[in-house]
Amino acid sequence: MSVKKTMLVIDDQYGIRLFLSKVFAEEGFEVHLARHGRQGIELFNETAPDIVLLDIKIPGMDGIEILKELMMLNSHAKVIMMTSYEDHYDECMELGAADYLQKPFDLEDLKERIYASLSVAELQ
């Protein structure tokens, strides 16, 4: 029996959170959702997710600040940044992001990146 993987989605857009929650729950993940940085950091501490999907453009505490804090809490955290902007790639990768994905993203590409980050060889 395999252990259920946990995912944390931090995105201020309700539709994105709802979509990712539905898709990855069907993939067998336990999905936690946060609409802003503080909530995301609290859930990160409470749930110790296997993977985090993090938007960069979030009102208040932006994704770069959130990434810095997550990496201070766990330098081995697997965080995939999601954004409509290209200009933060180098900074995110230097801060320890596992991957960087532009919106709108292809769902199959996102799944592949998640499983690659989790070191799972095949999509299930």
Short mmCIF file of N, CA and C in Angstrom, two decimals:
data_model
loop_
_atom_site.label_atom_id
_atom_site.label_comp_id
_atom_site.label_asym_id
_atom_site.label_seq_id
_atom_site.Cartn_x
_atom_site.Cartn_y
_atom_site.Cartn_z
N MET A 1 0.85 -1.19 0.00
CA MET A 1 0.00 0.00 0.00
C MET A 1 0.88 1.24 0.00
N SER A 2 0.68 2.13 -0.97
CA SER A 2 1.51 3.32 -1.06
C SER A 2 0.93 4.43 -0.20
N VAL A 3 1.81 5.29 0.26
CA VAL A 3 1.41 6.42 1.07
C VAL A 3 0.94 7.54 0.15
N LYS A 4 -0.17 8.15 0.48
CA LYS A 4 -0.72 9.23 -0.32
C LYS A 4 0.21 10.44 -0.27
N LYS A 5 0.52 10.99 -1.42
CA LYS A 5 1.35 12.19 -1.51
C LYS A 5 0.50 13.42 -1.19
N THR A 6 1.13 14.41 -0.59
CA THR A 6 0.42 15.64 -0.26
C THR A 6 0.92 16.78 -1.15
N MET A 7 0.00 17.65 -1.50
CA MET A 7 0.29 18.80 -2.35
C MET A 7 -0.31 20.04 -1.70
N LEU A 8 0.42 21.13 -1.80
CA LEU A 8 -0.07 22.42 -1.35
C LEU A 8 -0.10 23.36 -2.56
N VAL A 9 -1.25 23.95 -2.82
CA VAL A 9 -1.40 24.92 -3.91
C VAL A 9 -1.59 26.29 -3.28
N ILE A 10 -0.69 27.23 -3.60
CA ILE A 10 -0.80 28.60 -3.10
C ILE A 10 -1.01 29.50 -4.31
N ASP A 11 -2.23 29.97 -4.46
CA ASP A 11 -2.60 30.81 -5.61
C ASP A 11 -3.80 31.64 -5.22
N ASP A 12 -3.79 32.92 -5.56
CA ASP A 12 -4.90 33.79 -5.18
C ASP A 12 -6.11 33.61 -6.08
N GLN A 13 -5.96 32.92 -7.20
CA GLN A 13 -7.09 32.73 -8.12
C GLN A 13 -7.88 31.47 -7.73
N TYR A 14 -9.13 31.69 -7.34
CA TYR A 14 -9.99 30.60 -6.88
C TYR A 14 -10.11 29.51 -7.93
N GLY A 15 -10.30 29.88 -9.19
CA GLY A 15 -10.49 28.91 -10.26
C GLY A 15 -9.28 28.00 -10.43
N ILE A 16 -8.09 28.55 -10.31
CA ILE A 16 -6.86 27.75 -10.42
C ILE A 16 -6.78 26.77 -9.25
N ARG A 17 -7.05 27.27 -8.03
CA ARG A 17 -7.01 26.39 -6.85
C ARG A 17 -8.01 25.24 -7.00
N LEU A 18 -9.22 25.56 -7.40
CA LEU A 18 -10.26 24.55 -7.54
C LEU A 18 -9.89 23.52 -8.62
N PHE A 19 -9.42 23.99 -9.76
CA PHE A 19 -9.03 23.11 -10.86
C PHE A 19 -7.91 22.16 -10.44
N LEU A 20 -6.83 22.73 -9.86
CA LEU A 20 -5.69 21.89 -9.46
C LEU A 20 -6.08 20.92 -8.36
N SER A 21 -6.94 21.34 -7.46
CA SER A 21 -7.40 20.46 -6.39
C SER A 21 -8.14 19.26 -6.97
N LYS A 22 -9.04 19.50 -7.89
CA LYS A 22 -9.83 18.43 -8.50
C LYS A 22 -8.93 17.47 -9.28
N VAL A 23 -8.07 18.02 -10.13
CA VAL A 23 -7.21 17.19 -10.97
C VAL A 23 -6.28 16.32 -10.12
N PHE A 24 -5.64 16.92 -9.12
CA PHE A 24 -4.65 16.15 -8.38
C PHE A 24 -5.25 15.27 -7.29
N ALA A 25 -6.44 15.57 -6.84
CA ALA A 25 -7.15 14.64 -5.96
C ALA A 25 -7.46 13.36 -6.74
N GLU A 26 -7.84 13.53 -8.00
CA GLU A 26 -8.10 12.37 -8.86
C GLU A 26 -6.81 11.59 -9.15
N GLU A 27 -5.66 12.26 -9.08
CA GLU A 27 -4.36 11.60 -9.26
C GLU A 27 -3.91 10.89 -7.98
N GLY A 28 -4.68 11.06 -6.90
CA GLY A 28 -4.35 10.39 -5.65
C GLY A 28 -3.64 11.24 -4.62
N PHE A 29 -3.53 12.55 -4.87
CA PHE A 29 -2.89 13.45 -3.91
C PHE A 29 -3.90 13.90 -2.86
N GLU A 30 -3.40 14.17 -1.68
CA GLU A 30 -4.16 14.91 -0.68
C GLU A 30 -3.79 16.37 -0.93
N VAL A 31 -4.75 17.18 -1.34
CA VAL A 31 -4.47 18.54 -1.78
C VAL A 31 -4.94 19.55 -0.74
N HIS A 32 -4.04 20.47 -0.40
CA HIS A 32 -4.35 21.57 0.52
C HIS A 32 -4.27 22.86 -0.27
N LEU A 33 -5.15 23.81 0.02
CA LEU A 33 -5.26 25.04 -0.76
C LEU A 33 -5.08 26.27 0.11
N ALA A 34 -4.31 27.23 -0.42
CA ALA A 34 -4.12 28.50 0.26
C ALA A 34 -4.30 29.63 -0.75
N ARG A 35 -4.97 30.68 -0.32
CA ARG A 35 -5.22 31.80 -1.23
C ARG A 35 -4.24 32.95 -1.07
N HIS A 36 -3.40 32.90 -0.02
CA HIS A 36 -2.38 33.94 0.17
C HIS A 36 -1.19 33.35 0.93
N GLY A 37 -0.13 34.13 1.00
CA GLY A 37 1.13 33.65 1.54
C GLY A 37 1.11 33.17 2.97
N ARG A 38 0.54 33.95 3.86
CA ARG A 38 0.52 33.56 5.28
C ARG A 38 -0.22 32.24 5.46
N GLN A 39 -1.35 32.11 4.80
CA GLN A 39 -2.13 30.87 4.88
C GLN A 39 -1.30 29.72 4.30
N GLY A 40 -0.60 29.96 3.22
CA GLY A 40 0.24 28.93 2.60
C GLY A 40 1.36 28.48 3.52
N ILE A 41 1.99 29.41 4.18
CA ILE A 41 3.09 29.08 5.09
C ILE A 41 2.57 28.28 6.29
N GLU A 42 1.41 28.68 6.81
CA GLU A 42 0.80 27.93 7.91
C GLU A 42 0.49 26.49 7.49
N LEU A 43 -0.11 26.34 6.29
CA LEU A 43 -0.43 24.98 5.81
C LEU A 43 0.84 24.18 5.51
N PHE A 44 1.87 24.84 5.04
CA PHE A 44 3.15 24.18 4.79
C PHE A 44 3.69 23.59 6.10
N ASN A 45 3.63 24.36 7.16
CA ASN A 45 4.09 23.89 8.48
C ASN A 45 3.21 22.77 9.01
N GLU A 46 1.90 22.87 8.80
CA GLU A 46 0.97 21.88 9.33
C GLU A 46 0.99 20.56 8.56
N THR A 47 1.15 20.63 7.24
CA THR A 47 0.97 19.44 6.42
C THR A 47 2.24 18.83 5.87
N ALA A 48 3.36 19.57 5.90
CA ALA A 48 4.64 19.09 5.33
C ALA A 48 4.42 18.46 3.95
N PRO A 49 3.95 19.24 2.98
CA PRO A 49 3.60 18.68 1.68
C PRO A 49 4.80 18.12 0.93
N ASP A 50 4.52 17.13 0.10
CA ASP A 50 5.56 16.55 -0.75
C ASP A 50 5.91 17.50 -1.90
N ILE A 51 4.92 18.29 -2.33
CA ILE A 51 5.12 19.22 -3.45
C ILE A 51 4.27 20.46 -3.22
N VAL A 52 4.80 21.62 -3.63
CA VAL A 52 4.07 22.88 -3.52
C VAL A 52 3.98 23.49 -4.91
N LEU A 53 2.78 23.92 -5.29
CA LEU A 53 2.58 24.69 -6.51
C LEU A 53 2.33 26.12 -6.06
N LEU A 54 3.19 27.03 -6.47
CA LEU A 54 3.18 28.39 -5.94
C LEU A 54 3.13 29.43 -7.05
N ASP A 55 2.11 30.26 -7.03
CA ASP A 55 1.99 31.37 -7.97
C ASP A 55 2.94 32.49 -7.53
N ILE A 56 3.45 33.25 -8.47
CA ILE A 56 4.35 34.36 -8.12
C ILE A 56 3.57 35.63 -7.83
N LYS A 57 2.61 35.95 -8.65
CA LYS A 57 1.88 37.21 -8.47
C LYS A 57 0.68 37.01 -7.55
N ILE A 58 0.93 37.20 -6.26
CA ILE A 58 -0.11 37.09 -5.24
C ILE A 58 -0.13 38.41 -4.48
N PRO A 59 -1.28 39.03 -4.31
CA PRO A 59 -1.34 40.29 -3.55
C PRO A 59 -0.79 40.12 -2.14
N GLY A 60 -0.16 41.16 -1.65
CA GLY A 60 0.43 41.10 -0.32
C GLY A 60 1.81 40.48 -0.39
N MET A 61 1.98 39.35 0.22
CA MET A 61 3.25 38.62 0.20
C MET A 61 3.34 37.88 -1.12
N ASP A 62 4.26 38.29 -2.01
CA ASP A 62 4.32 37.65 -3.32
C ASP A 62 5.03 36.30 -3.27
N GLY A 63 4.97 35.58 -4.39
CA GLY A 63 5.51 34.22 -4.45
C GLY A 63 7.00 34.13 -4.17
N ILE A 64 7.76 35.16 -4.53
CA ILE A 64 9.21 35.16 -4.26
C ILE A 64 9.44 35.17 -2.75
N GLU A 65 8.72 36.04 -2.04
CA GLU A 65 8.84 36.11 -0.58
C GLU A 65 8.40 34.79 0.06
N ILE A 66 7.30 34.22 -0.46
CA ILE A 66 6.80 32.96 0.07
C ILE A 66 7.84 31.86 -0.15
N LEU A 67 8.41 31.80 -1.37
CA LEU A 67 9.43 30.80 -1.67
C LEU A 67 10.61 30.91 -0.71
N LYS A 68 11.07 32.13 -0.46
CA LYS A 68 12.20 32.33 0.47
C LYS A 68 11.86 31.76 1.85
N GLU A 69 10.66 32.05 2.32
CA GLU A 69 10.26 31.57 3.64
C GLU A 69 10.12 30.04 3.68
N LEU A 70 9.52 29.47 2.62
CA LEU A 70 9.39 28.01 2.57
C LEU A 70 10.75 27.34 2.57
N MET A 71 11.70 27.90 1.84
CA MET A 71 13.03 27.30 1.76
C MET A 71 13.79 27.46 3.09
N MET A 72 13.50 28.52 3.83
CA MET A 72 14.09 28.66 5.17
C MET A 72 13.52 27.60 6.11
N LEU A 73 12.25 27.27 5.95
CA LEU A 73 11.61 26.26 6.79
C LEU A 73 12.06 24.85 6.42
N ASN A 74 12.29 24.62 5.12
CA ASN A 74 12.73 23.30 4.66
C ASN A 74 13.49 23.48 3.35
N SER A 75 14.80 23.44 3.42
CA SER A 75 15.63 23.70 2.23
C SER A 75 15.48 22.61 1.17
N HIS A 76 14.84 21.50 1.50
CA HIS A 76 14.63 20.41 0.54
C HIS A 76 13.21 20.40 -0.03
N ALA A 77 12.43 21.44 0.29
CA ALA A 77 11.05 21.51 -0.19
C ALA A 77 11.03 21.49 -1.72
N LYS A 78 10.05 20.79 -2.27
CA LYS A 78 9.86 20.73 -3.72
C LYS A 78 8.79 21.76 -4.07
N VAL A 79 9.23 22.87 -4.67
CA VAL A 79 8.31 23.96 -5.00
C VAL A 79 8.37 24.22 -6.50
N ILE A 80 7.22 24.14 -7.15
CA ILE A 80 7.12 24.49 -8.56
C ILE A 80 6.44 25.85 -8.65
N MET A 81 7.16 26.80 -9.21
CA MET A 81 6.63 28.15 -9.37
C MET A 81 5.75 28.19 -10.61
N MET A 82 4.64 28.91 -10.52
CA MET A 82 3.72 29.07 -11.66
C MET A 82 3.49 30.56 -11.86
N THR A 83 3.65 31.02 -13.10
CA THR A 83 3.48 32.44 -13.35
C THR A 83 3.19 32.74 -14.80
N SER A 84 2.65 33.91 -15.02
CA SER A 84 2.44 34.41 -16.37
C SER A 84 3.63 35.26 -16.80
N TYR A 85 4.58 35.42 -15.92
CA TYR A 85 5.73 36.30 -16.16
C TYR A 85 7.00 35.49 -16.28
N GLU A 86 7.90 35.88 -17.18
CA GLU A 86 9.15 35.17 -17.39
C GLU A 86 10.29 35.72 -16.54
N ASP A 87 10.17 36.93 -16.09
CA ASP A 87 11.31 37.65 -15.54
C ASP A 87 11.81 37.17 -14.18
N HIS A 88 11.23 36.16 -13.59
CA HIS A 88 11.68 35.71 -12.28
C HIS A 88 12.33 34.32 -12.30
N TYR A 89 12.51 33.75 -13.47
CA TYR A 89 13.03 32.38 -13.57
C TYR A 89 14.35 32.21 -12.81
N ASP A 90 15.36 33.01 -13.15
CA ASP A 90 16.68 32.85 -12.54
C ASP A 90 16.62 33.00 -11.02
N GLU A 91 15.90 34.01 -10.56
CA GLU A 91 15.80 34.25 -9.12
C GLU A 91 15.14 33.07 -8.41
N CYS A 92 14.06 32.56 -8.96
CA CYS A 92 13.35 31.43 -8.34
C CYS A 92 14.23 30.19 -8.28
N MET A 93 14.93 29.91 -9.36
CA MET A 93 15.78 28.72 -9.39
C MET A 93 16.95 28.87 -8.42
N GLU A 94 17.51 30.07 -8.32
CA GLU A 94 18.60 30.31 -7.37
C GLU A 94 18.13 30.16 -5.92
N LEU A 95 16.87 30.50 -5.68
CA LEU A 95 16.31 30.39 -4.32
C LEU A 95 15.95 28.95 -3.96
N GLY A 96 15.99 28.05 -4.94
CA GLY A 96 15.75 26.64 -4.63
C GLY A 96 14.49 26.03 -5.21
N ALA A 97 13.78 26.76 -6.07
CA ALA A 97 12.59 26.18 -6.68
C ALA A 97 12.98 24.92 -7.47
N ALA A 98 12.10 23.93 -7.44
CA ALA A 98 12.35 22.69 -8.18
C ALA A 98 12.09 22.87 -9.67
N ASP A 99 11.16 23.79 -10.01
CA ASP A 99 10.82 24.00 -11.41
C ASP A 99 10.08 25.33 -11.52
N TYR A 100 9.87 25.76 -12.74
CA TYR A 100 9.26 27.04 -13.05
C TYR A 100 8.39 26.84 -14.27
N LEU A 101 7.12 27.13 -14.15
CA LEU A 101 6.17 26.84 -15.21
C LEU A 101 5.37 28.08 -15.56
N GLN A 102 5.27 28.37 -16.84
CA GLN A 102 4.51 29.54 -17.28
C GLN A 102 3.04 29.22 -17.45
N LYS A 103 2.19 30.15 -17.02
CA LYS A 103 0.75 30.07 -17.24
C LYS A 103 0.46 30.74 -18.58
N PRO A 104 -0.50 30.31 -19.33
CA PRO A 104 -1.28 29.11 -19.07
C PRO A 104 -0.41 27.88 -19.33
N PHE A 105 -0.57 26.88 -18.50
CA PHE A 105 0.26 25.69 -18.62
C PHE A 105 -0.53 24.54 -19.22
N ASP A 106 0.20 23.61 -19.78
CA ASP A 106 -0.38 22.37 -20.28
C ASP A 106 -0.47 21.41 -19.10
N LEU A 107 -1.64 20.85 -18.86
CA LEU A 107 -1.85 19.99 -17.70
C LEU A 107 -0.92 18.78 -17.70
N GLU A 108 -0.74 18.15 -18.83
CA GLU A 108 0.14 16.98 -18.89
C GLU A 108 1.59 17.37 -18.59
N ASP A 109 2.00 18.54 -19.06
CA ASP A 109 3.35 19.04 -18.76
C ASP A 109 3.50 19.26 -17.26
N LEU A 110 2.49 19.86 -16.64
CA LEU A 110 2.53 20.08 -15.19
C LEU A 110 2.63 18.76 -14.45
N LYS A 111 1.83 17.77 -14.84
CA LYS A 111 1.89 16.46 -14.19
C LYS A 111 3.29 15.86 -14.32
N GLU A 112 3.86 15.93 -15.51
CA GLU A 112 5.20 15.38 -15.72
C GLU A 112 6.22 16.07 -14.82
N ARG A 113 6.12 17.37 -14.70
CA ARG A 113 7.06 18.12 -13.86
C ARG A 113 6.89 17.77 -12.39
N ILE A 114 5.65 17.59 -11.96
CA ILE A 114 5.40 17.21 -10.57
C ILE A 114 5.99 15.84 -10.28
N TYR A 115 5.69 14.87 -11.13
CA TYR A 115 6.22 13.53 -10.90
C TYR A 115 7.73 13.49 -11.02
N ALA A 116 8.30 14.28 -11.92
CA ALA A 116 9.76 14.34 -12.03
C ALA A 116 10.35 14.92 -10.74
N SER A 117 9.70 15.95 -10.21
CA SER A 117 10.18 16.56 -8.97
C SER A 117 10.07 15.60 -7.79
N LEU A 118 9.09 14.74 -7.85
CA LEU A 118 8.89 13.76 -6.78
C LEU A 118 9.68 12.45 -7.05
N SER A 119 10.44 12.45 -8.13
CA SER A 119 11.25 11.29 -8.53
C SER A 119 10.40 10.05 -8.81
N VAL A 120 9.23 10.27 -9.39
CA VAL A 120 8.38 9.17 -9.81
C VAL A 120 8.58 9.01 -11.30
N ALA A 121 8.91 7.82 -11.74
CA ALA A 121 9.30 7.59 -13.12
C ALA A 121 8.16 7.76 -14.12
N GLU A 122 6.95 7.33 -13.77
CA GLU A 122 5.85 7.35 -14.74
C GLU A 122 4.63 8.03 -14.15
N LEU A 123 3.84 8.60 -15.02
CA LEU A 123 2.53 9.11 -14.57
C LEU A 123 1.67 7.90 -14.26
N GLN A 124 0.86 8.02 -13.25
CA GLN A 124 0.04 6.87 -12.87
C GLN A 124 -1.38 7.05 -13.34
#
